[in-house]
Amino acid sequence: MGSTEFSWKLADHPKLPKGKILAMVVLDGWGEAHANQYNCISVADTPIMDSLKNVLILLFSVFSLMFAGAPEKWRLVRAHGKAVGLPTEDDMGNSEVGHNALGAGRIYAQGAKLVDFALASGKIYDGEGFNYIKESFEGGTLHLIGLLSDGGVHSRLDQLLLLLKGASERGAKRIRVHILTDGRDVLDGSSVGFVETLENDLSKLRENGVDAQIASGGGRMYVTMDRYENDWEVVKRGWDAQVLGEAPHKFKSALEAVKKLREAPQANDQYLPPFVIVDDSGKAVGPIFDGDAVVTLNFRADRMVMAAKAFEYEDFDKFNRVRVPKIRYAGMLQYDGELKLPSQYLVSPPEIERTSGEYLVHNGVRTFACSETVKFGHVTFFWNGNRSGYFNPEMEEYVEIPSDSGITFNVKPKMKALEIAEKARDAILSRKFEQVRVNLPNSDMVGHTGDIEATVVACKAADEAVKIILDAIEQVGGIYVVTADHGNAEDMVKRNKKGDPALDKSGNIQILTSHTLEPVPIAIGGPGLLPGVRYRKDVPDGGLANVAATVMNLHGFEAPSDYETTLIEVVD
Ligand SMILES: O=C(O)[C@@H](CO)OP(=O)(O)O
Ligand SMILES: [Mn+2]
Ligand SMILES: [Mn+2]
């Protein structure tokens, strides 16, 4: 597209009217799978979501007897793997890539894939970011901090191992790894195996004369990886262990640390307390000092922004850093393009531009977006292509409802669903906005705890919230689009190739805390939807990236030509 010809003006849709109020509801972690006892969505009482699927399908079958080709308003879309820019079809979906696709309407190669390319081609070592940290290799230590897992949502172990090898071949003589155990994108307890794999590679480096070892650790939900400023204490615990070398638990080896800390009642990988590794004299082996280099390994932004601020900002008042070493810091990616944070990074992030939110604002669609803290950035930052802030504050209002902090969400599985729905309802009834967009976090956040009973309660709460929003849409003669960003609560057990629960060595089922590979539903409806609108039959492989064009159509516009095609057509 020649820059001189570019225009934000969208063409009018030939048939669909403008000015309808549209509710865009994203149920976080709500996939579609067959009904069984581990499908919390099917077990839960969810009359509204059921009605969007069943009544309409029933209607369709009734109508289809009378009018062939009657509209169909519920379908599934792909939410994992290549459909959302991930490296392989074995990659489960996640919020970042899901909301990016929903908002941007195109499929971008995402962080996981970009890092894979950069490592495979070796280009990562030619970039400005690597050359910047490399200057510390002679006199300082290289610290690598990140999620130790092969989940592929925030980071990948194989990428860490390649980077360790690549950095040591390029002069890093002293390396310290600060691990964050997962158990959220992978099975709980898998931390032990990941530490063994890492230790194995570190011992090979030591054989080659590199002083390389694990220096500290802790569970991802308790140490370092908070997001959207929900709880700075989490980041502080990481700072204390990684930078200051101070933690309540001290061990001689990371393997011992992880095994011992997991023995405590209720302990799990996600919430392991912080620990440091000490030498024989009891001294921490890897605090961060002046002249060192630090790389945060995660490619995904949301849970690294806060730590990046602590490492990068001179002025910082979120917690007392005590000692602020003069380091060379780089992120695996740049985590926030607006804040240019961090200023140095090893791999350039996907350049997501011209998102549907920006187009719609330029075309007069006033927008309201809301969620609670733990998902607030999903419907704003991720939705807008990893961009913070408003496109036009006069046209947009973003409302964040404070999340509970310091608890696991199985304790309060209803979370703030009701409050989010009420805010959305008020925004709809105010008639001040043409798009009211929310994320309802329950099925995902509670699903990640692995607590099946609580997840059932969570799904019901999300369904009740949908009802409040759809009732408001009914009152204003609007349109709704209800979808999800990826699966989670619809399958809470690890399965074997046949699809049956996979048993561990002791014959127990293994609870799945992670997202899934399942497709997600998308339902359209409401009194403002023209009766002739129906899903096209020629987009059978449609994915989340097809939703943006669909929504633009429902606002009365054609989507830009490079957007993934719309899911709907209008029959007379
Ligand atoms: O909690 C998170 O960070 C991820 C899982 O790692 O979940 P989501 O993608 O739904 O935000
Ligand atoms: Mn999500
Ligand atoms: Mn999740």
XYZ file of C-alpha atoms and ligand atoms in Angstrom, residues 28-29 94-95 99 375 378 444 485-486 515, ligand 2:
12
model
C -11.425 -16.045 28.375
C -10.506 -19.717 28.130
C -3.271 -18.032 24.546
C -4.599 -14.602 25.390
C -6.652 -11.054 21.370
C -7.366 -9.275 31.892
C -6.151 -8.171 26.998
C -9.556 -19.114 32.244
C -9.796 -16.300 22.945
C -8.782 -19.964 23.413
C -5.071 -23.861 27.802
Mn -6.929 -15.973 27.626
